CSV table of N, CA, C and O in Angstrom, one decimal:
chain,number,residue,atom,x,y,z
A,1,MET,N,22.9,9.0,-13.5
A,1,MET,CA,23.1,7.7,-12.9
A,1,MET,C,22.5,7.7,-11.5
A,1,MET,O,21.9,6.7,-11.1
A,2,SER,N,22.6,8.8,-10.8
A,2,SER,CA,22.1,8.9,-9.5
A,2,SER,C,20.6,8.9,-9.5
A,2,SER,O,19.9,8.4,-8.5
A,3,ASP,N,20.0,9.4,-10.6
A,3,ASP,CA,18.5,9.4,-10.7
A,3,ASP,C,18.0,7.9,-10.7
A,3,ASP,O,17.0,7.6,-10.1
A,4,LYS,N,18.7,7.1,-11.5
A,4,LYS,CA,18.3,5.7,-11.5
A,4,LYS,C,18.5,5.0,-10.2
A,4,LYS,O,17.6,4.2,-9.8
A,5,LYS,N,19.5,5.3,-9.5
A,5,LYS,CA,19.8,4.7,-8.2
A,5,LYS,C,18.7,5.1,-7.2
A,5,LYS,O,18.2,4.3,-6.4
A,6,GLN,N,18.3,6.4,-7.3
A,6,GLN,CA,17.3,6.9,-6.4
A,6,GLN,C,15.9,6.3,-6.7
A,6,GLN,O,15.2,6.0,-5.8
A,7,LEU,N,15.7,6.1,-8.0
A,7,LEU,CA,14.4,5.4,-8.4
A,7,LEU,C,14.3,4.0,-7.9
A,7,LEU,O,13.3,3.6,-7.4
A,8,ILE,N,15.4,3.3,-8.1
A,8,ILE,CA,15.5,1.9,-7.6
A,8,ILE,C,15.3,1.8,-6.1
A,8,ILE,O,14.6,1.0,-5.6
A,9,LYS,N,16.0,2.7,-5.4
A,9,LYS,CA,15.9,2.7,-4.0
A,9,LYS,C,14.4,3.1,-3.5
A,9,LYS,O,13.9,2.4,-2.6
A,10,SER,N,13.8,4.0,-4.2
A,10,SER,CA,12.5,4.4,-3.8
A,10,SER,C,11.5,3.3,-4.2
A,10,SER,O,10.5,3.1,-3.4
A,11,VAL,N,11.7,2.6,-5.3
A,11,VAL,CA,10.8,1.5,-5.6
A,11,VAL,C,11.0,0.3,-4.6
A,11,VAL,O,10.0,-0.3,-4.2
A,12,PHE,N,12.2,0.1,-4.2
A,12,PHE,CA,12.4,-0.9,-3.1
A,12,PHE,C,11.7,-0.5,-1.8
A,12,PHE,O,11.0,-1.4,-1.2
A,13,VAL,N,11.8,0.7,-1.4
A,13,VAL,CA,11.1,1.2,-0.2
A,13,VAL,C,9.6,1.1,-0.4
A,13,VAL,O,8.8,0.7,0.5
A,14,GLY,N,9.1,1.4,-1.6
A,14,GLY,CA,7.7,1.3,-1.9
A,14,GLY,C,7.2,-0.2,-1.9
A,14,GLY,O,6.1,-0.4,-1.3
A,15,VAL,N,8.0,-1.1,-2.4
A,15,VAL,CA,7.6,-2.5,-2.3
A,15,VAL,C,7.6,-3.0,-0.9
A,15,VAL,O,6.7,-3.8,-0.5
A,16,LEU,N,8.6,-2.6,-0.1
A,16,LEU,CA,8.6,-3.0,1.3
A,16,LEU,C,7.3,-2.4,2.1
A,16,LEU,O,6.7,-3.1,2.9
A,17,THR,N,7.0,-1.2,1.8
A,17,THR,CA,5.8,-0.6,2.4
A,17,THR,C,4.6,-1.3,2.0
A,17,THR,O,3.7,-1.5,2.8
A,18,SER,N,4.5,-1.6,0.7
A,18,SER,CA,3.3,-2.4,0.2
A,18,SER,C,3.2,-3.7,0.9
A,18,SER,O,2.1,-4.1,1.3
A,19,ALA,N,4.3,-4.4,1.1
A,19,ALA,CA,4.3,-5.7,1.7
A,19,ALA,C,3.9,-5.6,3.2
A,19,ALA,O,3.0,-6.4,3.6
A,20,LEU,N,4.4,-4.7,3.9
A,20,LEU,CA,4.0,-4.5,5.3
A,20,LEU,C,2.5,-4.1,5.4
A,20,LEU,O,1.8,-4.6,6.3
A,21,THR,N,2.1,-3.2,4.5
A,21,THR,CA,0.7,-2.8,4.6
A,21,THR,C,-0.2,-4.0,4.2
A,21,THR,O,-1.3,-4.2,4.9
A,22,GLU,N,0.2,-4.8,3.3
A,22,GLU,CA,-0.6,-6.0,2.9
A,22,GLU,C,-0.7,-7.0,4.1
A,22,GLU,O,-1.7,-7.6,4.3
A,23,ILE,N,0.4,-7.2,4.8
A,23,ILE,CA,0.4,-8.1,5.9
A,23,ILE,C,-0.6,-7.6,7.0
A,23,ILE,O,-1.4,-8.4,7.5
A,24,ILE,N,-0.5,-6.3,7.3
A,24,ILE,CA,-1.4,-5.7,8.3
A,24,ILE,C,-2.9,-5.8,7.9
A,24,ILE,O,-3.7,-6.3,8.6
A,25,LEU,N,-3.2,-5.5,6.6
A,25,LEU,CA,-4.5,-5.5,6.1
A,25,LEU,C,-5.1,-6.9,6.0
A,25,LEU,O,-6.2,-7.2,6.4
A,26,MET,N,-4.2,-7.9,5.6
A,26,MET,CA,-4.7,-9.3,5.5
A,26,MET,C,-4.9,-9.8,6.9
A,26,MET,O,-5.9,-10.6,7.1
A,27,SER,N,-4.1,-9.4,7.9
A,27,SER,CA,-4.4,-9.9,9.3
A,27,SER,C,-5.7,-9.3,9.8
A,27,SER,O,-6.5,-10.1,10.4
A,28,LEU,N,-6.0,-8.1,9.5
A,28,LEU,CA,-7.3,-7.5,9.9
A,28,LEU,C,-8.5,-8.2,9.2
A,28,LEU,O,-9.5,-8.5,9.9
A,29,PHE,N,-8.4,-8.4,7.9
A,29,PHE,CA,-9.5,-9.1,7.2
A,29,PHE,C,-9.6,-10.6,7.6
A,29,PHE,O,-10.7,-11.1,7.6
A,30,SER,N,-8.5,-11.2,8.0
A,30,SER,CA,-8.5,-12.6,8.4
A,30,SER,C,-9.3,-12.6,9.7
A,30,SER,O,-10.2,-13.5,9.9
A,31,VAL,N,-9.1,-11.7,10.6
A,31,VAL,CA,-9.9,-11.7,11.9
A,31,VAL,C,-11.3,-11.4,11.6
A,31,VAL,O,-12.2,-12.1,12.2
A,32,LEU,N,-11.6,-10.5,10.6
A,32,LEU,CA,-13.0,-10.3,10.2
A,32,LEU,C,-13.7,-11.5,9.7
A,32,LEU,O,-14.8,-11.8,10.0
A,33,ILE,N,-13.0,-12.2,8.8
A,33,ILE,CA,-13.5,-13.4,8.2
A,33,ILE,C,-13.7,-14.5,9.3
A,33,ILE,O,-14.8,-15.2,9.2
A,34,ILE,N,-12.8,-14.7,10.2
A,34,ILE,CA,-12.9,-15.7,11.2
A,34,ILE,C,-14.1,-15.4,12.1
A,34,ILE,O,-14.9,-16.3,12.5
A,35,THR,N,-14.3,-14.1,12.5
A,35,THR,CA,-15.4,-13.8,13.4
A,35,THR,C,-16.7,-13.8,12.7
A,35,THR,O,-17.7,-14.1,13.4
A,36,SER,N,-16.8,-13.6,11.4
A,36,SER,CA,-18.1,-13.6,10.7
A,36,SER,C,-18.5,-14.9,10.2
A,36,SER,O,-19.6,-15.1,9.7
A,37,GLY,N,-17.6,-15.8,10.2
A,37,GLY,CA,-17.9,-17.2,9.6
A,37,GLY,C,-17.2,-17.3,8.2
A,37,GLY,O,-16.6,-16.4,7.7
A,38,LEU,N,-17.4,-18.4,7.6
A,38,LEU,CA,-16.9,-18.7,6.3
A,38,LEU,C,-17.6,-17.9,5.3
A,38,LEU,O,-18.8,-17.8,5.2
A,39,LEU,N,-16.8,-17.3,4.4
A,39,LEU,CA,-17.3,-16.6,3.2
A,39,LEU,C,-17.1,-17.4,2.0
A,39,LEU,O,-16.2,-18.2,1.9
A,40,PRO,N,-17.9,-17.2,0.9
A,40,PRO,CA,-17.7,-17.9,-0.3
A,40,PRO,C,-16.3,-17.5,-0.9
A,40,PRO,O,-15.8,-16.4,-0.7
A,41,ALA,N,-15.7,-18.5,-1.6
A,41,ALA,CA,-14.4,-18.2,-2.2
A,41,ALA,C,-14.3,-17.1,-3.1
A,41,ALA,O,-13.3,-16.4,-3.2
A,42,ASP,N,-15.4,-16.8,-3.9
A,42,ASP,CA,-15.4,-15.7,-4.8
A,42,ASP,C,-15.3,-14.3,-4.0
A,42,ASP,O,-14.5,-13.4,-4.5
A,43,ILE,N,-15.9,-14.2,-2.9
A,43,ILE,CA,-15.8,-13.0,-2.1
A,43,ILE,C,-14.5,-12.8,-1.6
A,43,ILE,O,-13.9,-11.7,-1.6
A,44,THR,N,-13.9,-13.9,-1.1
A,44,THR,CA,-12.5,-13.7,-0.5
A,44,THR,C,-11.5,-13.4,-1.6
A,44,THR,O,-10.5,-12.7,-1.3
A,45,ASP,N,-11.7,-13.9,-2.8
A,45,ASP,CA,-10.8,-13.6,-3.9
A,45,ASP,C,-10.8,-12.1,-4.1
A,45,ASP,O,-9.8,-11.4,-4.3
A,46,TYR,N,-12.0,-11.5,-4.2
A,46,TYR,CA,-12.1,-10.1,-4.4
A,46,TYR,C,-11.7,-9.2,-3.3
A,46,TYR,O,-11.2,-8.1,-3.4
A,47,ILE,N,-11.8,-9.7,-2.1
A,47,ILE,CA,-11.3,-9.0,-0.9
A,47,ILE,C,-9.8,-9.0,-1.0
A,47,ILE,O,-9.2,-8.0,-0.7
A,48,MET,N,-9.2,-10.1,-1.4
A,48,MET,CA,-7.7,-10.1,-1.6
A,48,MET,C,-7.3,-9.1,-2.7
A,48,MET,O,-6.2,-8.5,-2.5
A,49,VAL,N,-8.0,-9.0,-3.7
A,49,VAL,CA,-7.7,-8.0,-4.8
A,49,VAL,C,-7.8,-6.6,-4.2
A,49,VAL,O,-6.9,-5.8,-4.4
A,50,ALA,N,-8.8,-6.3,-3.4
A,50,ALA,CA,-9.0,-5.0,-2.8
A,50,ALA,C,-7.8,-4.7,-1.8
A,50,ALA,O,-7.3,-3.6,-1.8
A,51,VAL,N,-7.5,-5.7,-1.0
A,51,VAL,CA,-6.4,-5.5,0.0
A,51,VAL,C,-5.1,-5.2,-0.8
A,51,VAL,O,-4.3,-4.3,-0.4
A,52,THR,N,-4.8,-6.0,-1.8
A,52,THR,CA,-3.6,-5.8,-2.6
A,52,THR,C,-3.5,-4.5,-3.2
A,52,THR,O,-2.5,-3.8,-3.3
A,53,ALA,N,-4.7,-4.0,-3.8
A,53,ALA,CA,-4.7,-2.7,-4.4
A,53,ALA,C,-4.5,-1.6,-3.4
A,53,ALA,O,-3.8,-0.6,-3.7
A,54,MET,N,-5.0,-1.7,-2.2
A,54,MET,CA,-4.8,-0.7,-1.2
A,54,MET,C,-3.4,-0.7,-0.7
A,54,MET,O,-2.8,0.4,-0.5
A,55,SER,N,-2.8,-1.8,-0.6
A,55,SER,CA,-1.4,-1.9,-0.2
A,55,SER,C,-0.4,-1.3,-1.3
A,55,SER,O,0.5,-0.6,-1.0
A,56,VAL,N,-0.8,-1.5,-2.5
A,56,VAL,CA,0.0,-1.0,-3.6
A,56,VAL,C,-0.1,0.5,-3.7
A,56,VAL,O,0.8,1.3,-4.0
A,57,PHE,N,-1.3,1.0,-3.4
A,57,PHE,CA,-1.5,2.5,-3.3
A,57,PHE,C,-0.6,3.1,-2.3
A,57,PHE,O,0.1,4.1,-2.5
A,58,CYS,N,-0.5,2.5,-1.1
A,58,CYS,CA,0.4,2.9,0.0
A,58,CYS,C,1.9,2.9,-0.5
A,58,CYS,O,2.7,3.8,-0.2
A,59,GLY,N,2.2,1.8,-1.1
A,59,GLY,CA,3.6,1.6,-1.6
A,59,GLY,C,3.9,2.6,-2.7
A,59,GLY,O,5.0,3.2,-2.7
A,60,GLY,N,3.0,2.9,-3.6
A,60,GLY,CA,3.3,3.9,-4.7
A,60,GLY,C,3.4,5.3,-4.1
A,60,GLY,O,4.2,6.1,-4.5
A,61,PHE,N,2.6,5.6,-3.0
A,61,PHE,CA,2.6,6.9,-2.4
A,61,PHE,C,3.9,7.1,-1.7
A,61,PHE,O,4.6,8.1,-1.9
A,62,ILE,N,4.4,6.1,-0.9
A,62,ILE,CA,5.7,6.2,-0.3
A,62,ILE,C,6.8,6.3,-1.3
A,62,ILE,O,7.8,7.0,-1.1
A,63,CYS,N,6.8,5.5,-2.3
A,63,CYS,CA,7.8,5.5,-3.3
A,63,CYS,C,7.9,6.9,-4.0
A,63,CYS,O,9.0,7.4,-4.2
A,64,ALA,N,6.8,7.5,-4.3
A,64,ALA,CA,6.9,8.8,-4.9
A,64,ALA,C,7.4,9.9,-3.9
A,64,ALA,O,8.0,10.8,-4.3
A,65,LYS,N,7.0,9.7,-2.6
A,65,LYS,CA,7.5,10.6,-1.6
A,65,LYS,C,9.0,10.6,-1.5
A,65,LYS,O,9.7,11.6,-1.3
A,66,VAL,N,9.5,9.4,-1.5
A,66,VAL,CA,11.0,9.2,-1.4
A,66,VAL,C,11.7,9.7,-2.6
A,66,VAL,O,12.7,10.4,-2.6
A,67,ASN,N,11.1,9.4,-3.8
A,67,ASN,CA,11.8,9.8,-5.1
A,67,ASN,C,11.6,11.3,-5.3
A,67,ASN,O,12.4,11.9,-6.0
A,68,LYS,N,10.5,11.9,-4.9
A,68,LYS,CA,10.2,13.4,-5.0
A,68,LYS,C,9.9,13.8,-6.4
A,68,LYS,O,9.8,15.0,-6.7
A,69,SER,N,9.8,12.9,-7.3
A,69,SER,CA,9.4,13.2,-8.7
A,69,SER,C,8.9,11.9,-9.4
A,69,SER,O,9.1,10.8,-8.9
A,70,SER,N,8.3,12.1,-10.6
A,70,SER,CA,7.9,10.9,-11.4
A,70,SER,C,7.0,10.0,-10.6
A,70,SER,O,7.2,8.8,-10.5
A,71,GLY,N,5.9,10.5,-10.1
A,71,GLY,CA,4.9,9.8,-9.3
A,71,GLY,C,4.3,8.7,-10.1
A,71,GLY,O,4.1,7.5,-9.6
A,72,LEU,N,4.0,8.9,-11.4
A,72,LEU,CA,3.3,7.9,-12.2
A,72,LEU,C,4.2,6.7,-12.4
A,72,LEU,O,3.8,5.6,-12.3
A,73,ILE,N,5.5,7.0,-12.8
A,73,ILE,CA,6.5,6.0,-13.0
A,73,ILE,C,6.7,5.2,-11.7
A,73,ILE,O,6.8,3.9,-11.7
A,74,CYS,N,6.9,5.9,-10.6
A,74,CYS,CA,7.1,5.2,-9.3
A,74,CYS,C,5.9,4.3,-9.0
A,74,CYS,O,6.2,3.1,-8.6
A,75,GLY,N,4.7,4.8,-9.2
A,75,GLY,CA,3.6,3.9,-8.9
A,75,GLY,C,3.5,2.7,-9.8
A,75,GLY,O,3.2,1.6,-9.3
A,76,LEU,N,3.8,2.9,-11.1
A,76,LEU,CA,3.7,1.8,-12.0
A,76,LEU,C,4.8,0.7,-11.7
A,76,LEU,O,4.5,-0.5,-11.7
A,77,LEU,N,6.0,1.2,-11.4
A,77,LEU,CA,7.1,0.3,-11.1
A,77,LEU,C,6.8,-0.5,-9.8
A,77,LEU,O,7.1,-1.7,-9.7
A,78,THR,N,6.3,0.2,-8.8
A,78,THR,CA,6.0,-0.4,-7.5
A,78,THR,C,4.9,-1.5,-7.7
A,78,THR,O,5.0,-2.6,-7.2
A,79,ALA,N,3.8,-1.1,-8.5
A,79,ALA,CA,2.8,-2.1,-8.7
A,79,ALA,C,3.3,-3.3,-9.5
A,79,ALA,O,2.9,-4.4,-9.2
A,80,ALA,N,4.1,-3.1,-10.5
A,80,ALA,CA,4.6,-4.2,-11.3
A,80,ALA,C,5.5,-5.1,-10.5
A,80,ALA,O,5.4,-6.3,-10.6
A,81,ALA,N,6.3,-4.5,-9.7
A,81,ALA,CA,7.2,-5.3,-8.8
A,81,ALA,C,6.4,-6.2,-7.8
A,81,ALA,O,6.7,-7.3,-7.7
A,82,VAL,N,5.4,-5.6,-7.2
A,82,VAL,CA,4.6,-6.3,-6.3
A,82,VAL,C,3.8,-7.4,-7.0
A,82,VAL,O,3.7,-8.5,-6.5
A,83,PHE,N,3.3,-7.1,-8.2
A,83,PHE,CA,2.6,-8.2,-8.9
A,83,PHE,C,3.5,-9.3,-9.3
A,83,PHE,O,3.1,-10.5,-9.2
A,84,VAL,N,4.7,-9.0,-9.7
A,84,VAL,CA,5.6,-10.1,-10.1
A,84,VAL,C,6.0,-10.9,-8.8
A,84,VAL,O,6.1,-12.2,-8.9
A,85,ILE,N,6.1,-10.3,-7.7
A,85,ILE,CA,6.4,-11.0,-6.5
A,85,ILE,C,5.2,-11.9,-6.0
A,85,ILE,O,5.4,-13.0,-5.6
A,86,LEU,N,4.0,-11.3,-6.1
A,86,LEU,CA,2.9,-12.1,-5.7
A,86,LEU,C,2.3,-13.1,-6.6
A,86,LEU,O,1.6,-14.1,-6.2
A,87,GLN,N,2.6,-13.0,-7.9
A,87,GLN,CA,2.1,-13.9,-8.9
A,87,GLN,C,2.9,-15.2,-8.9
A,87,GLN,O,4.0,-15.3,-9.3
A,88,SER,N,2.3,-16.2,-8.3
A,88,SER,CA,3.0,-17.5,-8.1
A,88,SER,C,2.7,-18.4,-9.3
A,88,SER,O,3.5,-19.4,-9.5
A,89,GLU,N,1.6,-18.2,-10.0
A,89,GLU,CA,1.3,-19.1,-11.1
A,89,GLU,C,1.8,-18.5,-12.4
A,89,GLU,O,1.9,-17.3,-12.6
A,90,ALA,N,2.3,-19.4,-13.3
A,90,ALA,CA,2.8,-18.9,-14.6
A,90,ALA,C,1.6,-18.5,-15.5
A,90,ALA,O,1.8,-17.7,-16.4
A,91,VAL,N,0.5,-19.1,-15.3
A,91,VAL,CA,-0.7,-18.8,-16.2
A,91,VAL,C,-1.5,-17.6,-15.6
A,91,VAL,O,-1.7,-17.6,-14.4
A,92,LEU,N,-1.8,-16.7,-16.5
A,92,LEU,CA,-2.6,-15.5,-16.1
A,92,LEU,C,-4.1,-15.9,-16.2
A,92,LEU,O,-4.6,-16.2,-17.2
A,93,THR,N,-4.8,-15.8,-15.1
A,93,THR,CA,-6.2,-16.0,-15.0
A,93,THR,C,-6.9,-14.7,-15.1
A,93,THR,O,-6.3,-13.7,-14.9
A,94,PRO,N,-8.2,-14.7,-15.4
A,94,PRO,CA,-9.0,-13.4,-15.4
A,94,PRO,C,-8.9,-12.7,-14.1
A,94,PRO,O,-8.8,-11.5,-14.0
A,95,LEU,N,-8.9,-13.4,-13.0
A,95,LEU,CA,-8.8,-12.8,-11.7
A,95,LEU,C,-7.4,-12.1,-11.5
A,95,LEU,O,-7.3,-11.0,-10.9
A,96,SER,N,-6.3,-12.8,-12.0
A,96,SER,CA,-5.0,-12.2,-11.8
A,96,SER,C,-4.9,-10.9,-12.7
A,96,SER,O,-4.2,-10.0,-12.4
A,97,LEU,N,-5.6,-10.9,-13.9
A,97,LEU,CA,-5.6,-9.7,-14.7
A,97,LEU,C,-6.3,-8.6,-14.1
A,97,LEU,O,-6.0,-7.4,-14.2
A,98,ILE,N,-7.4,-8.9,-13.4
A,98,ILE,CA,-8.2,-7.9,-12.7
A,98,ILE,C,-7.3,-7.4,-11.5
A,98,ILE,O,-7.2,-6.1,-11.3
A,99,LYS,N,-6.6,-8.3,-10.9
A,99,LYS,CA,-5.7,-7.8,-9.8
A,99,LYS,C,-4.6,-6.9,-10.4
A,99,LYS,O,-4.2,-5.9,-9.8
A,100,LEU,N,-4.0,-7.3,-11.5
A,100,LEU,CA,-3.0,-6.5,-12.2
A,100,LEU,C,-3.5,-5.1,-12.5
A,100,LEU,O,-2.9,-4.1,-12.2
A,101,GLY,N,-4.7,-5.0,-13.1
A,101,GLY,CA,-5.3,-3.7,-13.4
A,101,GLY,C,-5.5,-2.9,-12.2
A,101,GLY,O,-5.2,-1.7,-12.2
A,102,ALA,N,-6.1,-3.5,-11.2
A,102,ALA,CA,-6.3,-2.7,-9.9
A,102,ALA,C,-5.0,-2.2,-9.3
A,102,ALA,O,-4.9,-1.1,-8.8
A,103,MET,N,-4.0,-3.1,-9.4
A,103,MET,CA,-2.7,-2.7,-8.8
A,103,MET,C,-2.1,-1.6,-9.6
A,103,MET,O,-1.5,-0.6,-9.0
A,104,LEU,N,-2.2,-1.6,-10.9
A,104,LEU,CA,-1.6,-0.5,-11.7
A,104,LEU,C,-2.3,0.8,-11.5
A,104,LEU,O,-1.6,1.8,-11.3
A,105,ILE,N,-3.6,0.7,-11.5
A,105,ILE,CA,-4.4,2.0,-11.3
A,105,ILE,C,-4.1,2.6,-9.9
A,105,ILE,O,-3.8,3.8,-9.7
A,106,CYS,N,-4.1,1.7,-8.9
A,106,CYS,CA,-3.9,2.2,-7.5
A,106,CYS,C,-2.5,2.6,-7.3
A,106,CYS,O,-2.2,3.6,-6.5
A,107,GLY,N,-1.5,2.0,-7.9
A,107,GLY,CA,-0.1,2.4,-7.8
A,107,GLY,C,0.1,3.7,-8.4
A,107,GLY,O,0.8,4.6,-7.8
A,108,CYS,N,-0.5,3.9,-9.6
A,108,CYS,CA,-0.3,5.2,-10.2
A,108,CYS,C,-1.0,6.3,-9.4
A,108,CYS,O,-0.4,7.4,-9.3
A,109,ALA,N,-2.2,6.1,-8.9
A,109,ALA,CA,-2.9,7.1,-8.1
A,109,ALA,C,-2.1,7.4,-6.8
A,109,ALA,O,-1.9,8.6,-6.5
A,110,GLY,N,-1.5,6.4,-6.2
A,110,GLY,CA,-0.7,6.6,-5.0
A,110,GLY,C,0.6,7.4,-5.3
A,110,GLY,O,1.0,8.3,-4.6
A,111,GLY,N,1.2,7.1,-6.5
A,111,GLY,CA,2.4,7.8,-6.9
A,111,GLY,C,2.1,9.3,-7.2
A,111,GLY,O,2.8,10.2,-6.8
A,112,VAL,N,1.0,9.6,-7.9
A,112,VAL,CA,0.7,10.9,-8.3
A,112,VAL,C,0.3,11.7,-7.0
A,112,VAL,O,0.8,12.9,-6.8
A,113,LEU,N,-0.4,11.1,-6.1
A,113,LEU,CA,-0.7,11.8,-4.8
A,113,LEU,C,0.5,12.0,-4.0
A,113,LEU,O,0.6,13.0,-3.3
A,114,GLY,N,1.4,11.1,-4.0
A,114,GLY,CA,2.6,11.2,-3.2
A,114,GLY,C,3.5,12.3,-3.7
A,114,GLY,O,4.2,13.0,-2.9
A,115,VAL,N,3.6,12.5,-5.0
A,115,VAL,CA,4.4,13.6,-5.5
A,115,VAL,C,3.8,15.0,-5.2
A,115,VAL,O,4.5,16.0,-4.9
A,116,ASN,N,2.5,15.0,-5.1
A,116,ASN,CA,1.8,16.3,-5.0
A,116,ASN,C,1.6,16.7,-3.5
A,116,ASN,O,1.0,17.7,-3.2
A,117,GLN,N,2.1,15.9,-2.5
A,117,GLN,CA,2.0,16.3,-1.1
A,117,GLN,C,3.0,17.4,-0.8
A,117,GLN,O,4.1,17.4,-1.4
A,118,LYS,N,2.8,18.2,0.1
A,118,LYS,CA,3.7,19.3,0.5
A,118,LYS,C,4.9,18.9,1.3
A,118,LYS,O,6.0,19.3,1.0
A,119,GLU,N,4.7,18.0,2.2
A,119,GLU,CA,5.8,17.5,3.1
A,119,GLU,C,6.7,16.6,2.3
A,119,GLU,O,6.2,15.8,1.5
A,120,LYS,N,8.0,16.6,2.6
A,120,LYS,CA,8.9,15.7,1.9
A,120,LYS,C,9.5,14.7,2.9
A,120,LYS,O,9.6,14.9,4.1
A,121,VAL,N,9.9,13.5,2.3
A,121,VAL,CA,10.5,12.5,3.1
A,121,VAL,C,11.9,12.3,2.7
A,121,VAL,O,12.2,12.3,1.5
A,122,PHE,N,12.9,12.2,3.6
A,122,PHE,CA,14.3,12.1,3.3
A,122,PHE,C,14.8,10.8,3.7
A,122,PHE,O,14.8,10.5,4.9
A,123,ILE,N,15.2,10.0,2.8
A,123,ILE,CA,15.9,8.7,3.1
A,123,ILE,C,17.2,8.7,2.4
A,123,ILE,O,17.3,8.8,1.2
A,124,LYS,N,18.3,8.5,3.1
A,124,LYS,CA,19.6,8.6,2.5
A,124,LYS,C,20.2,7.2,2.4
A,124,LYS,O,20.0,6.4,3.1
């Protein structure tokens, strides 16, 4: 039972980390877009996919560091939770499926790398 509680706690911490990372990265890219001028909508959509994937990577990494095991599961659950939170439309578009795929891959990669790091993180 405590393993499930630890997994839920670590996924929650991973989702919060992903949200904070996304806010920071979106702010940086917003400044970049404002200073460089208007970009086509297609490019900004793919920039958003990349930013979301990078933030989910960080969230999966932290989630796996907190959980100390099951990096692949931690990354998948973090990516799925972030996707459900960010998906505001009920209809899945091709861009949202690309975003989901990128999030799952990056979340898994972050989780696997987080488990394989030497230093441990303790959150009680």
